[in-house]
Every structure is written in C-alpha cells, then in structure tokens.
XYZ file of C-alpha atoms in Angstrom:
700
model
C 253.363 146.605 272.063
C 255.974 147.571 274.709
C 259.578 146.981 273.702
C 260.188 144.238 276.287
C 257.150 142.206 275.148
C 258.107 142.714 271.500
C 261.621 141.498 272.324
C 260.251 138.321 273.898
C 258.042 137.635 270.890
C 260.936 138.179 268.491
C 263.284 135.937 270.454
C 260.753 133.098 270.363
C 260.333 133.528 266.594
C 264.084 133.345 266.100
C 264.433 129.969 267.806
C 262.851 127.803 265.095
C 262.932 127.781 261.311
C 259.665 127.413 259.407
C 259.015 127.415 255.691
C 256.358 130.079 256.100
C 258.472 132.525 258.067
C 259.346 135.941 256.706
C 263.033 136.499 257.500
C 263.131 140.125 256.222
C 260.220 140.960 258.537
C 262.035 139.433 261.527
C 265.182 141.405 260.711
C 263.197 144.592 260.275
C 261.668 144.116 263.708
C 265.121 143.454 265.148
C 266.465 146.692 263.636
C 263.630 148.650 265.214
C 264.135 147.014 268.591
C 267.882 147.693 268.572
C 267.134 151.406 268.543
C 264.374 151.325 271.200
C 265.706 149.010 273.911
C 266.841 150.954 276.940
C 268.645 148.144 278.746
C 272.125 147.388 277.344
C 271.789 143.767 278.475
C 268.692 143.338 276.324
C 270.530 144.928 273.407
C 273.411 142.475 273.834
C 270.980 139.567 274.139
C 269.219 140.517 270.923
C 272.525 140.703 269.029
C 273.561 137.289 270.363
C 270.292 135.786 269.178
C 270.537 137.416 265.758
C 273.977 135.872 265.201
C 272.907 132.383 266.306
C 269.184 132.218 265.504
C 268.128 128.965 263.779
C 265.384 130.894 261.979
C 268.077 132.857 260.131
C 271.101 130.560 259.914
C 269.682 127.046 259.570
C 268.821 127.660 255.913
C 270.414 130.951 254.913
C 269.877 132.323 251.426
C 273.567 132.774 250.843
C 274.996 136.258 250.992
C 271.552 137.813 250.744
C 270.992 136.744 254.353
C 274.386 138.125 255.390
C 273.688 141.397 253.624
C 270.298 141.700 255.318
C 271.852 141.059 258.732
C 274.545 143.653 258.156
C 271.804 146.030 257.036
C 270.128 145.625 260.446
C 273.144 147.067 262.265
C 273.744 149.643 259.553
C 270.243 151.099 259.742
C 270.174 150.886 263.554
C 273.459 152.793 263.825
C 272.160 155.543 261.553
C 268.964 155.842 263.619
C 270.892 156.041 266.901
C 273.271 158.690 265.543
C 270.429 160.816 264.171
C 268.549 160.620 267.459
C 271.590 161.597 269.494
C 272.233 164.530 267.174
C 268.613 165.623 267.495
C 268.834 165.415 271.292
C 272.064 167.395 271.266
C 270.483 170.147 269.197
C 266.883 170.235 270.474
C 266.899 168.480 273.826
C 265.068 165.295 274.840
C 261.645 165.122 273.166
C 258.602 164.704 275.393
C 257.163 161.195 275.358
C 253.500 160.531 274.538
C 251.519 158.472 276.998
C 250.863 154.919 275.835
C 253.289 155.087 272.878
C 256.297 152.790 272.518
C 259.437 154.941 272.606
C 260.863 155.313 269.115
C 264.078 157.024 270.139
C 267.016 155.254 271.750
C 267.679 155.910 275.410
C 271.320 154.751 275.466
C 274.158 157.141 274.550
C 275.817 156.178 271.267
C 279.063 154.846 272.754
C 277.198 152.789 275.363
C 274.880 151.478 272.671
C 277.783 150.493 270.385
C 279.527 148.793 273.301
C 276.389 146.811 274.091
C 275.944 145.765 270.454
C 279.579 144.693 270.055
C 279.380 142.602 273.242
C 276.795 140.481 271.464
C 279.469 139.310 269.007
C 280.896 136.739 271.386
C 282.088 133.148 271.366
C 278.564 131.753 270.967
C 278.554 132.637 267.251
C 280.908 132.045 264.358
C 283.696 134.611 264.137
C 282.835 135.569 260.582
C 279.364 136.611 261.725
C 280.977 139.179 264.033
C 282.012 141.036 260.898
C 278.355 141.645 260.080
C 277.980 143.565 263.335
C 281.216 145.540 263.129
C 280.909 146.208 259.400
C 277.317 147.384 259.712
C 278.188 149.740 262.582
C 281.204 151.188 260.787
C 279.308 151.790 257.547
C 276.411 153.326 259.473
C 278.761 155.628 261.331
C 280.359 156.714 258.057
C 276.967 157.304 256.430
C 275.934 159.952 258.954
C 276.563 163.677 258.734
C 278.223 163.652 262.149
C 281.089 161.229 261.562
C 283.610 163.884 262.564
C 282.126 163.964 266.070
C 282.827 160.262 266.596
C 286.407 159.943 265.360
C 287.548 158.014 268.432
C 284.628 155.592 268.173
C 285.268 155.100 264.491
C 288.956 154.278 265.060
C 287.918 151.732 267.668
C 285.487 150.087 265.245
C 288.110 150.020 262.470
C 290.586 148.286 264.754
C 287.965 145.811 265.937
C 286.881 145.034 262.366
C 290.440 144.285 261.220
C 291.104 142.058 264.233
C 287.820 140.239 263.717
C 288.578 139.738 260.027
C 292.000 138.252 260.763
C 290.542 135.938 263.408
C 287.777 134.886 261.039
C 290.290 134.152 258.273
C 292.413 132.168 260.682
C 289.502 130.192 262.116
C 287.480 129.581 258.979
C 286.729 125.880 258.614
C 287.127 123.760 255.520
C 283.740 123.505 253.869
C 282.385 126.637 255.576
C 281.921 128.365 252.241
C 279.443 130.953 253.472
C 281.971 132.166 256.047
C 284.523 132.967 253.360
C 281.937 134.649 251.177
C 280.774 136.737 254.160
C 284.315 137.926 254.892
C 284.671 139.014 251.269
C 281.291 140.770 251.388
C 281.943 142.767 254.561
C 285.478 143.798 253.632
C 284.286 144.752 250.156
C 281.806 147.214 251.682
C 284.011 148.509 254.497
C 287.565 148.421 253.141
C 287.330 151.947 251.764
C 286.486 153.214 255.271
C 289.624 151.777 256.884
C 292.635 153.979 257.495
C 295.983 153.048 255.977
C 297.334 152.105 259.392
C 294.551 149.535 259.787
C 294.691 148.223 256.241
C 298.273 147.070 256.635
C 297.197 144.912 259.591
C 295.014 142.651 257.441
C 296.266 139.124 256.806
C 296.407 139.344 253.017
C 297.993 135.921 252.638
C 294.802 134.331 253.955
C 292.499 136.931 252.419
C 293.611 136.633 248.775
C 292.483 132.994 248.202
C 289.153 133.802 249.866
C 288.548 136.774 247.570
C 289.460 134.884 244.397
C 287.370 131.870 245.327
C 284.358 133.968 246.316
C 284.380 136.147 243.207
C 285.116 133.682 240.425
C 284.493 130.119 241.575
C 281.665 130.281 244.089
C 277.913 130.066 243.794
C 277.872 133.695 244.949
C 280.148 134.786 242.112
C 280.666 133.716 238.507
C 280.341 129.949 239.148
C 283.574 129.048 237.329
C 281.912 130.371 234.108
C 279.788 127.225 233.726
C 276.601 129.285 233.449
C 277.484 129.838 229.773
C 276.875 126.176 229.049
C 273.364 126.427 230.486
C 272.558 129.369 228.196
C 273.174 127.248 225.091
C 270.364 124.872 226.031
C 267.790 127.659 225.708
C 269.069 129.158 222.427
C 266.830 127.810 219.667
C 265.542 128.722 216.224
C 262.235 130.591 216.250
C 259.487 130.947 213.655
C 261.100 133.604 211.473
C 264.254 131.520 211.023
C 266.272 133.588 213.478
C 267.772 132.319 216.706
C 266.144 133.367 219.936
C 266.932 133.279 223.625
C 263.724 133.877 225.507
C 263.553 136.246 228.460
C 261.313 133.615 230.107
C 263.924 130.866 229.913
C 265.591 129.334 232.950
C 269.085 130.310 231.831
C 268.108 133.965 231.424
C 266.675 134.050 234.945
C 269.943 132.546 236.158
C 271.897 135.338 234.448
C 269.641 137.879 236.158
C 270.273 136.212 239.515
C 274.024 136.356 238.900
C 273.817 140.090 238.235
C 271.818 140.626 241.424
C 274.254 138.752 243.673
C 275.906 141.023 246.251
C 279.468 140.250 245.151
C 278.783 140.504 241.418
C 276.803 143.734 241.713
C 279.778 145.308 243.530
C 282.515 143.595 241.510
C 284.347 146.863 240.856
C 285.274 147.531 244.505
C 285.861 143.812 245.059
C 288.353 143.623 242.182
C 290.212 146.649 243.553
C 290.329 145.019 246.979
C 291.698 141.846 245.396
C 294.327 143.833 243.487
C 295.318 145.530 246.755
C 295.659 142.106 248.360
C 297.874 140.996 245.467
C 300.113 143.995 246.006
C 300.476 143.250 249.726
C 300.726 139.464 250.075
C 303.976 138.288 251.584
C 304.039 134.813 250.051
C 304.757 135.209 246.328
C 303.711 131.602 245.739
C 300.098 132.662 246.372
C 300.245 134.965 243.356
C 301.446 132.137 241.140
C 298.604 129.937 242.359
C 296.118 132.744 241.761
C 297.393 133.221 238.198
C 296.825 129.530 237.492
C 293.303 129.812 238.876
C 292.472 132.870 236.745
C 293.934 131.270 233.636
C 291.787 128.201 234.278
C 288.680 130.326 234.822
C 289.130 132.248 231.567
C 289.956 129.041 229.680
C 286.675 127.557 230.881
C 284.884 130.738 229.872
C 286.279 130.523 226.332
C 285.466 126.822 225.986
C 281.924 127.336 227.256
C 281.435 130.262 224.867
C 282.656 128.200 221.912
C 280.078 125.518 222.740
C 277.346 128.169 222.761
C 275.374 128.750 219.555
C 275.630 132.490 220.096
C 279.388 132.338 219.473
C 278.761 131.356 215.836
C 277.305 134.790 215.055
C 279.487 137.786 214.233
C 278.808 140.811 216.466
C 278.011 142.910 213.394
C 275.410 140.348 212.244
C 273.525 139.829 215.491
C 270.549 141.908 214.383
C 270.343 139.823 211.210
C 270.415 136.367 212.774
C 268.998 136.954 216.270
C 265.434 137.616 217.341
C 264.654 141.082 218.704
C 264.116 139.764 222.224
C 267.626 138.319 222.221
C 269.236 141.414 220.687
C 267.660 143.982 223.000
C 266.809 142.104 226.197
C 268.558 138.845 226.974
C 271.938 139.077 225.237
C 272.864 142.504 226.718
C 272.396 141.026 230.211
C 274.733 138.156 229.365
C 277.373 140.566 228.096
C 277.024 142.578 231.307
C 278.020 139.475 233.269
C 280.938 138.682 230.949
C 282.170 142.275 230.927
C 281.991 142.412 234.705
C 284.171 139.297 234.917
C 286.587 140.669 232.326
C 287.005 144.039 234.065
C 287.531 142.371 237.439
C 290.221 140.024 236.100
C 292.058 142.843 234.339
C 292.126 144.916 237.538
C 293.615 141.963 239.411
C 296.194 141.377 236.657
C 297.087 145.057 236.885
C 298.083 144.422 240.497
C 300.181 141.436 239.438
C 302.068 143.543 236.900
C 302.769 146.099 239.618
C 304.226 143.380 241.842
C 306.428 142.060 239.038
C 307.838 145.526 238.434
C 308.614 146.200 242.092
C 309.207 142.755 243.619
C 312.616 141.132 243.177
C 311.213 137.659 243.863
C 308.536 137.852 241.170
C 310.912 139.625 238.781
C 313.373 136.719 238.877
C 314.162 135.016 235.578
C 312.490 131.808 236.692
C 309.230 133.479 237.711
C 308.585 136.625 235.649
C 308.236 134.965 232.212
C 305.857 132.380 233.669
C 303.610 135.033 235.211
C 303.491 137.285 232.151
C 302.841 134.291 229.902
C 299.904 133.329 232.093
C 298.744 136.946 231.961
C 298.758 136.966 228.169
C 296.988 133.592 228.058
C 294.313 135.024 230.355
C 293.905 138.154 228.230
C 293.683 135.995 225.118
C 290.894 133.925 226.649
C 289.056 137.151 227.489
C 289.549 138.655 224.044
C 286.134 137.641 222.732
C 284.755 139.998 225.402
C 287.331 142.800 225.394
C 287.398 143.047 221.572
C 283.760 144.133 221.629
C 284.641 147.125 223.790
C 287.830 148.166 222.077
C 290.500 147.115 224.545
C 292.599 150.236 223.890
C 289.874 152.353 225.490
C 290.429 150.611 228.846
C 293.636 152.042 230.344
C 294.071 149.232 232.883
C 293.875 146.649 230.094
C 296.384 148.567 227.980
C 298.858 148.834 230.856
C 298.557 145.150 231.757
C 298.812 143.965 228.157
C 301.788 146.102 227.163
C 303.650 145.507 230.430
C 303.331 141.738 230.022
C 304.608 141.990 226.451
C 307.464 144.244 227.504
C 308.597 141.781 230.165
C 308.270 138.766 227.865
C 310.396 140.387 225.138
C 313.350 140.030 227.514
C 312.998 136.239 227.251
C 313.144 135.296 223.532
C 312.868 131.532 224.118
C 309.730 131.898 226.226
C 308.285 134.419 223.779
C 308.864 132.003 220.918
C 307.192 129.172 222.845
C 304.240 131.381 223.791
C 303.535 132.462 220.220
C 303.784 128.897 218.960
C 301.314 127.850 221.641
C 298.688 130.442 220.642
C 299.244 130.287 216.877
C 296.116 130.075 214.682
C 294.459 126.698 214.589
C 294.286 126.742 210.788
C 297.622 128.312 209.917
C 297.590 129.596 206.353
C 293.841 130.077 205.946
C 291.021 132.158 207.374
C 288.973 130.095 209.882
C 285.208 129.917 209.603
C 284.298 130.216 213.275
C 284.086 133.833 214.572
C 285.808 132.894 217.833
C 288.799 131.470 215.939
C 289.053 134.681 213.916
C 288.890 136.658 217.144
C 291.775 134.629 218.572
C 293.667 135.128 215.300
C 293.268 138.873 215.792
C 294.752 138.621 219.284
C 297.651 136.576 217.922
C 298.399 139.089 215.179
C 298.123 142.095 217.492
C 300.440 140.433 219.983
C 302.940 138.891 217.581
C 303.908 142.202 215.983
C 305.523 143.248 219.284
C 307.958 140.301 219.237
C 309.451 140.485 215.735
C 312.693 142.028 217.004
C 313.428 139.148 219.398
C 312.278 136.242 217.230
C 314.505 134.423 214.780
C 313.978 135.043 211.039
C 312.819 131.439 210.714
C 310.078 131.916 213.307
C 309.101 135.220 211.746
C 308.602 133.504 208.416
C 307.160 130.162 209.467
C 304.812 131.564 212.093
C 304.106 135.289 211.702
C 304.195 135.619 207.923
C 302.283 132.365 207.513
C 299.581 133.574 209.909
C 299.270 136.988 208.241
C 299.384 135.872 204.600
C 295.758 134.666 204.217
C 294.463 138.015 205.452
C 296.736 140.195 203.306
C 295.126 139.634 199.927
C 291.672 138.730 201.207
C 288.856 141.027 200.228
C 285.149 141.489 200.034
C 284.447 141.268 203.776
C 284.487 144.571 205.610
C 283.602 142.818 208.857
C 287.180 141.543 208.993
C 288.784 144.945 208.471
C 290.448 144.892 211.907
C 292.057 141.516 211.184
C 293.193 142.654 207.730
C 294.906 145.679 209.234
C 296.449 143.595 212.006
C 297.912 141.260 209.369
C 299.434 144.231 207.537
C 300.894 145.475 210.818
C 302.516 142.079 211.392
C 304.044 142.076 207.915
C 305.381 145.596 208.403
C 306.853 144.617 211.779
C 308.563 141.566 210.226
C 309.878 143.590 207.287
C 311.197 146.270 209.652
C 313.136 143.805 211.818
C 316.897 144.197 211.152
C 317.517 140.443 211.199
C 314.890 139.878 208.486
C 316.647 141.494 205.506
C 316.585 138.283 203.423
C 313.004 137.657 204.435
C 312.091 141.194 203.368
C 313.622 140.749 199.920
C 311.747 137.472 199.517
C 308.265 138.655 200.510
C 308.336 142.342 199.582
C 307.047 141.948 195.983
C 304.101 139.869 197.156
C 303.312 142.317 199.938
C 303.465 145.405 197.707
C 301.136 143.729 195.220
C 298.721 142.779 198.012
C 298.893 146.290 199.458
C 297.736 147.949 196.255
C 295.089 145.281 195.631
C 293.296 145.613 198.956
C 293.290 149.411 199.141
C 290.814 151.021 199.638
C 288.328 148.120 199.779
C 289.818 146.236 202.736
C 292.410 148.629 204.082
C 291.818 152.023 205.647
C 293.634 155.129 204.347
C 295.459 155.447 207.651
C 296.823 151.906 207.461
C 297.763 152.233 203.796
C 299.735 155.408 204.418
C 301.508 153.843 207.373
C 302.304 150.688 205.419
C 303.744 152.487 202.413
C 305.811 154.821 204.571
C 307.245 151.819 206.409
C 308.118 150.137 203.117
C 310.021 153.221 201.951
C 311.827 153.424 205.275
C 313.054 149.820 205.196
C 314.205 150.015 201.561
C 316.291 153.173 201.880
C 319.761 153.534 203.436
C 320.988 152.499 205.940
C 318.659 149.491 205.626
C 320.561 146.306 204.591
C 318.200 145.661 201.671
C 319.070 149.047 200.117
C 322.559 147.799 199.284
C 321.285 144.908 197.190
C 318.182 146.687 195.828
C 319.169 150.387 195.386
C 316.374 151.114 192.871
C 313.622 149.711 195.051
C 312.540 153.084 196.556
C 312.209 154.653 193.108
C 310.237 151.641 191.896
C 307.802 151.928 194.784
C 307.386 155.651 194.162
C 306.681 155.038 190.485
C 304.040 152.463 191.378
C 302.402 154.907 193.738
C 302.593 157.759 191.213
C 301.086 155.677 188.427
C 298.270 154.472 190.692
C 297.518 158.064 191.753
C 297.199 159.251 188.128
C 294.427 156.775 187.412
C 292.777 156.491 190.838
C 289.080 157.358 191.331
C 288.376 160.902 192.484
C 285.079 160.243 194.285
C 285.207 160.525 198.105
C 285.726 157.245 199.887
C 282.864 155.906 201.966
C 283.602 156.076 205.680
C 283.605 152.597 207.188
C 282.435 152.406 210.816
C 284.657 149.379 211.378
C 287.741 151.346 210.459
C 289.866 152.744 213.269
C 289.947 156.466 213.864
C 292.179 158.421 211.506
C 295.537 159.722 212.508
C 295.608 162.870 214.614
C 297.079 164.978 211.848
C 294.039 164.337 209.636
C 291.278 164.751 212.215
C 289.991 167.915 210.466
C 290.476 166.530 206.947
C 287.583 166.622 204.466
C 286.287 163.378 202.944
C 289.133 162.173 200.745
C 289.137 160.289 197.482
C 291.398 157.370 196.704
C 293.522 159.685 194.581
C 293.877 162.216 197.424
C 294.944 159.474 199.848
C 297.599 158.294 197.399
C 298.866 161.856 197.026
C 299.072 162.234 200.805
C 300.919 158.922 200.949
C 303.514 160.256 198.519
C 303.918 163.390 200.634
C 304.316 161.270 203.778
C 307.345 159.439 202.368
C 309.267 162.479 201.108
C 311.308 162.801 204.341
C 312.365 159.135 204.037
C 313.730 158.934 200.490
C 317.365 159.655 199.501
C 318.348 163.247 198.688
C 318.904 162.605 194.998
C 315.525 160.918 194.708
C 313.900 163.713 196.726
C 315.159 166.334 194.282
C 313.522 164.421 191.462
C 310.220 163.846 193.258
C 309.543 167.299 194.681
C 308.243 168.732 191.365
C 306.443 165.485 190.553
C 304.723 165.626 193.934
C 303.687 169.239 193.323
C 302.202 168.260 189.970
C 300.373 165.354 191.562
C 298.890 167.616 194.234
C 297.442 169.861 191.550
C 296.034 166.854 189.727
C 293.416 166.489 192.479
C 290.268 167.995 190.907
C 288.314 168.738 194.078
C 289.306 172.125 195.493
C 288.824 171.167 199.152
C 290.832 167.956 198.832
C 293.515 169.760 196.862
C 293.820 172.447 199.521
C 294.217 169.763 202.183
C 297.004 168.145 200.136
C 298.717 171.523 199.743
C 298.605 172.071 203.494
C 300.062 168.609 204.040
C 302.835 169.383 201.527
C 303.719 172.565 203.410
C 303.644 170.732 206.751
C 305.983 168.057 205.382
C 308.501 170.718 204.346
C 308.090 173.013 207.311
C 307.258 170.928 210.414
C 310.733 169.518 211.086
C 310.273 166.137 209.417
C 313.373 166.605 207.215
C 316.995 166.287 208.274
C 319.321 169.292 207.600
C 320.472 168.089 204.167
C 316.959 167.438 202.905
C 315.713 170.669 204.486
C 318.342 172.683 202.626
C 317.273 171.105 199.337
C 313.591 171.791 200.054
C 314.236 175.443 200.962
C 316.144 175.989 197.728
C 313.438 174.277 195.686
C 310.616 176.178 197.375
C 312.200 179.628 197.110
C 314.434 179.575 194.031
C 313.259 176.769 191.782
C 309.569 177.472 191.499
C 308.421 175.110 194.231
C 306.062 177.588 195.871
C 304.376 178.433 192.575
C 304.242 174.759 191.585
C 302.420 173.775 194.762
C 300.107 176.751 195.187
C 299.410 177.878 191.625
C 300.221 174.841 189.520
C 296.715 174.602 188.055
C 296.674 178.287 187.127
C 300.115 178.359 185.448
C 301.416 176.413 182.511
C 303.123 173.738 184.564
C 302.454 170.184 183.609
C 299.598 168.835 185.724
C 300.059 165.101 185.982
C 300.018 164.465 182.256
C 297.401 167.118 181.389
C 299.769 169.150 179.213
C 303.201 170.762 178.921
C 304.131 174.263 180.003
C 306.580 176.344 182.030
C 306.647 179.229 184.467
C 307.957 182.546 182.966
C 309.472 185.612 184.608
C 307.262 188.669 184.506
C 307.942 190.592 181.243
C 309.592 187.715 179.432
C 308.872 187.080 175.791
C 306.772 184.043 174.978
C 308.315 181.083 173.212
C 307.232 181.410 169.599
C 309.636 178.890 168.104
C 306.753 176.831 166.885
C 305.051 179.702 165.028
C 305.480 180.213 161.279
C 307.519 183.283 160.153
C 305.499 183.553 156.988
C-alpha cells in the first residue's frame, strides 16, 4: 500500500477507541510510516495525531503506553540515521517499481524538525517529552552520534525546556503526566550535558519522582502489595506453608517487577538523589524524608502482618513449600530489595546535603533529618539484614554518617534510642521481626555510649543486651548475641561508666566464658577479652579501685585454657568473617583460641604483670598438642612482640626476655626442652656443657 494511503488508514484508526484494537500494531505502523513519509507536513500531522489519538490516550495502559509511544520515535530516529549514513557512504539506492519506499526521503535535520513541530499546543505538554526523549535516545544509540553534535545539543535543550514546562503545567489529578515525566527523564537524564542538567526545575521534579517511584500504581504502591500476599499464603498438604505461583498476589508481584519505573529503579533512584542534591527549597527535603519514613513504616507493618514474617530466614526451607522457596518468594524479595536500594541511594543524597548545606546542617534541622534517616533504615532492616548491610557501601556511608551527626546532639540521641528500644525489654522476643529490630537497636546503640548518661546506658543498653549475653543453644541468633556483647563492651569502655563497669563486670565475665565457643565466635571472644583487659588496666578509673582485676582475668583465662578441648571448632556459617590477621589460620581448637586471646592482651597489661606472664604464655603455647595450631600460636606470639604493638617500656622488657632470659627457647623449643609445659612436668633449660642436677640421687 502506498505511504499516503497507509497514512490515511492509520489516521482513521487512531480516531476511535475499540476494545478489539491492537495498540502495539498501530504504533508499529506509525513507526514505519514516520521513516517513509516524504512530505514533512504529513510527518508533522502523524506526530500530532499520535499525541492526541483517542485510540491511544482514551484508555492508556499506564506507563506501558507511554513507553511504547516513546519507542516509536526512538526506533524511527535510528532508522532515519542509519539510512542517511548508508546514503552518505553508498549513494541513493535505486527504487524498485511498485514497491513502497522503505528509506526516508527527508534529510535527518529536516525530519527531526518536522517531528518536533508535531509536539504543539494541541497535546499535553508532558506528551511532548515522549517525542523529544525518543529522538534523543535514538540519536545517542546510533554509531554516528558524533556527526550530529549540533542536533543533539538542540534536542537536549528542547527536552529540558519541555520538562520544565510540563512540570509547571501539570494538573492536579493528572497522575499519568507526572509518571511520564519521571519515565522520560529516567531514560534520558544520562544523555544530558551538565550545562543542561542544571536548568531543570528540581524543586518541582523531586516530589514527582518520589510520588511516582514509591506511592503510585506505577511504582511500589505505598508497600500495600505486601498485605495482599498474606491472603494467598496457606498451609499445604505436607504441613508446610505455600505461596502458589498461580495466585493473584504472585502475579501482582510479577507485574510490579515488569513496570517501567520499577525495572529501571537504579537509574531512577540516582536521578532522585541528584534532585535532592540540587533542590533550592530545603523544606522539600524535609517533606520527602517524612514521606520515605512513612513508606518504610508501612512496609514494616505490612510485613509483620504477613505469615511469611514468622519464619526465620535460615528455616525457610524447613517450613516453606519448594514452590515458595525457589519461585515465588525470591520474586517478592526482588521487589523489596529494589525498594530498599532505591531508598538508600536517595538517603545518601540527603546525607551529602546535610554535610554541605548550612541550612540543613543547622541545629534545628540536622538532628531531625538524621533521626528520620535512622528510622527509615530501621524499618528497612528486615530486608537489608538478609544481604549483609556492610557489603553495600552506600548503606554504610548513610548509616554511619547519620550516627555521626546524631552523636553531636545527646538529647536527641537519647530520645531516639528510647523510641526504638526493644518492645520486650529484658527478654528475647518470639517474633523474628522483633529480633531483627533488636539487632538494629543493638548495632546502633553501641555507637552512642560515649554521649549517653550512665543511667541511660544501664537502664536501656545494658537491659537490652542482658537477655542475649547468657543465652545459648540457638546458633541462628549468633549475630544478635555478638551485637549484645559489642554493646556491653561499648558501655564498659565509656569513661563515664566506671561505676557501671564495676557493677556489671563480674556478670559479664561469667557470661563471656559460658557462651564461648557455643554462641560466640572466636573473633568476638578475643575482641571482648582484650577490651576487658584494656578497661581494667591503668589509666582506666576502675584500675584504681580494683588493681588486681587484670591478674584475676588472666588467671581465669589461663585456667580455662589448661582444660579446654583440643578438637578443632566447627565453622559456623552464621559467624562473621574472621579478623584479617587470622585469614590464613588453620582450623583452631577452643584451647588454641584461648591461647591466642592471652597473646592478644599482652600489650595491654601492666609491665610488672607482663614480666610474670611472658613465660606462662610461652608454656601455654607449647601446651597446644596439634603441631599446626601450635605453630600458628608461635607466629602470633612473635608478631605480638615484634609488630609494634608494645610501647617502648614493654618492648624493652620483651627484648630482654626473648634474648637473655630464655624466651626464644621457651616459645620455639619448649616441648623439646625440660621447661614446664602447662602443668605437664618440671624442668629447666641448661647451658651447653653444664653438669646435670643430681641432688636427688643417692650417694650410696
């Protein structure tokens, strides 16, 4: 069919909407015609009709329709550019009689001008972005973009102006217009030059981006989709819980993942963060923070009401049907992780503004914003804890920056911790989500011990950590156990908590030895004991009232090491990675870990005590029966003496002991000589050629 007749047929089809029509087919025909029409007026007419056609816009399928329309101009631009390049290289191809021309007859710049003229006052301004965005993306997708630099700059300028006009003229209730602006800018923002980016009206753009991504039917729907999932989670025949891949809620989750904004949430979150960094009205950021905090609060509440939240992550394969474990649940977590990553990227932009903006850094604003940030991260913790939040650098920066700012405001920090304290203070909650929130509280609270009052440290932090300190028998809670120990160590280390340390130290030491190694990793035990020795030795305030406390702790450790099991400890997958210094260490027994713990604390004990414990430590090293473990302990002993951990006075004592008092022989050859090996016998080192001690032999 000739192009003019095909154009007339298409224009008639675009005038009315019918339930049987095939919109993708109409748009495909329009894309083909855009590249074959030879009259610029017809090209402009077709664009005008595409932007106003009742067949397309009377009942649009949300952003899918917008994306398809933008794809029309994108594919047409690529076809025009390729044809012009082919003509430039090979000349005009000969036409075949009776065949509809498949190559455009208009030069590229004339064709672009004709297409852009179709974006006029007859259509909504936000629809003009579909034309300009599609052309710009198509121009960037070609291999000849360098040839059209002037045309590209013109399109960039036109796109930014159109976006600002669309933002200014968007009507209340015209939700699709806002979503379309977010869609087009999300796809084209990376193509804009810096000089054009600064021209965008970010004050109007930021609310549109936040609303489109998190609260719209084209985004995460205010997190209410989680409540729908619960309706389809039911017990199946084998007694396990199932969530069928044929259920309505699962299909809804799939639709969410396929939405244009959600499927490109990474670039959209970076665009939103850029908008945060460039808005002029700081009040907009405060409003956005309230919106994000409300979104994440809804997400947490909806998750709590879901039956799936009652199952520990480590027990999902036990209590969930295979279809849920391998098919449906991973899709749900993809949606939740996408939302979590997007929010963290936006919060990262907020932290950057607080650091560099005097208005947001003011005493009346900064603590409010960082408190909202921490509340938001807490609400997301049931998602981020599955990934290991420390592996996500943006999360780490946002989290630690918010804490760092809040530590400058002790009153607000105190109020924040009291607001997020465990629901059942003093006992371990039954619900997995409550335990997850307890973990966030403990991980966060340990950063504030230096600015909190001793009373708050005791009534809030110690009370929250106590039920986890002596708990045992549940390796699934290993992370919470270790977080509780970290909180106790942080409280004990706080200078203002000397009386509190003296009060709770006996209980904590007893709990420390009880839970190791069953519910405490070797790394955490070594860190905990080293911290205890540090806070009980001078110049710590408690050392004045309890001068024998370091020696008592060392004796406890020494006695435990003499009787500890020598079998290698079983590696627990829930345990954090070991310290860097022990990455190449062999599998260690409980006894070997205790020996290493003693070696770790040697640089921290007083000089007089160090002189006493150097030979005892050497004997304890040689009490390790396994040769590989013993060698590792010997290397650690040498590193402690030689790697600069000691101050000058202790170093001088260690050099004299190593060289002149038999230290080298005691460490390296203690099992071969007659030295006492941890209670295995008495003996002494003798100079070569010396007479043996025969005082016990009979002269008769």
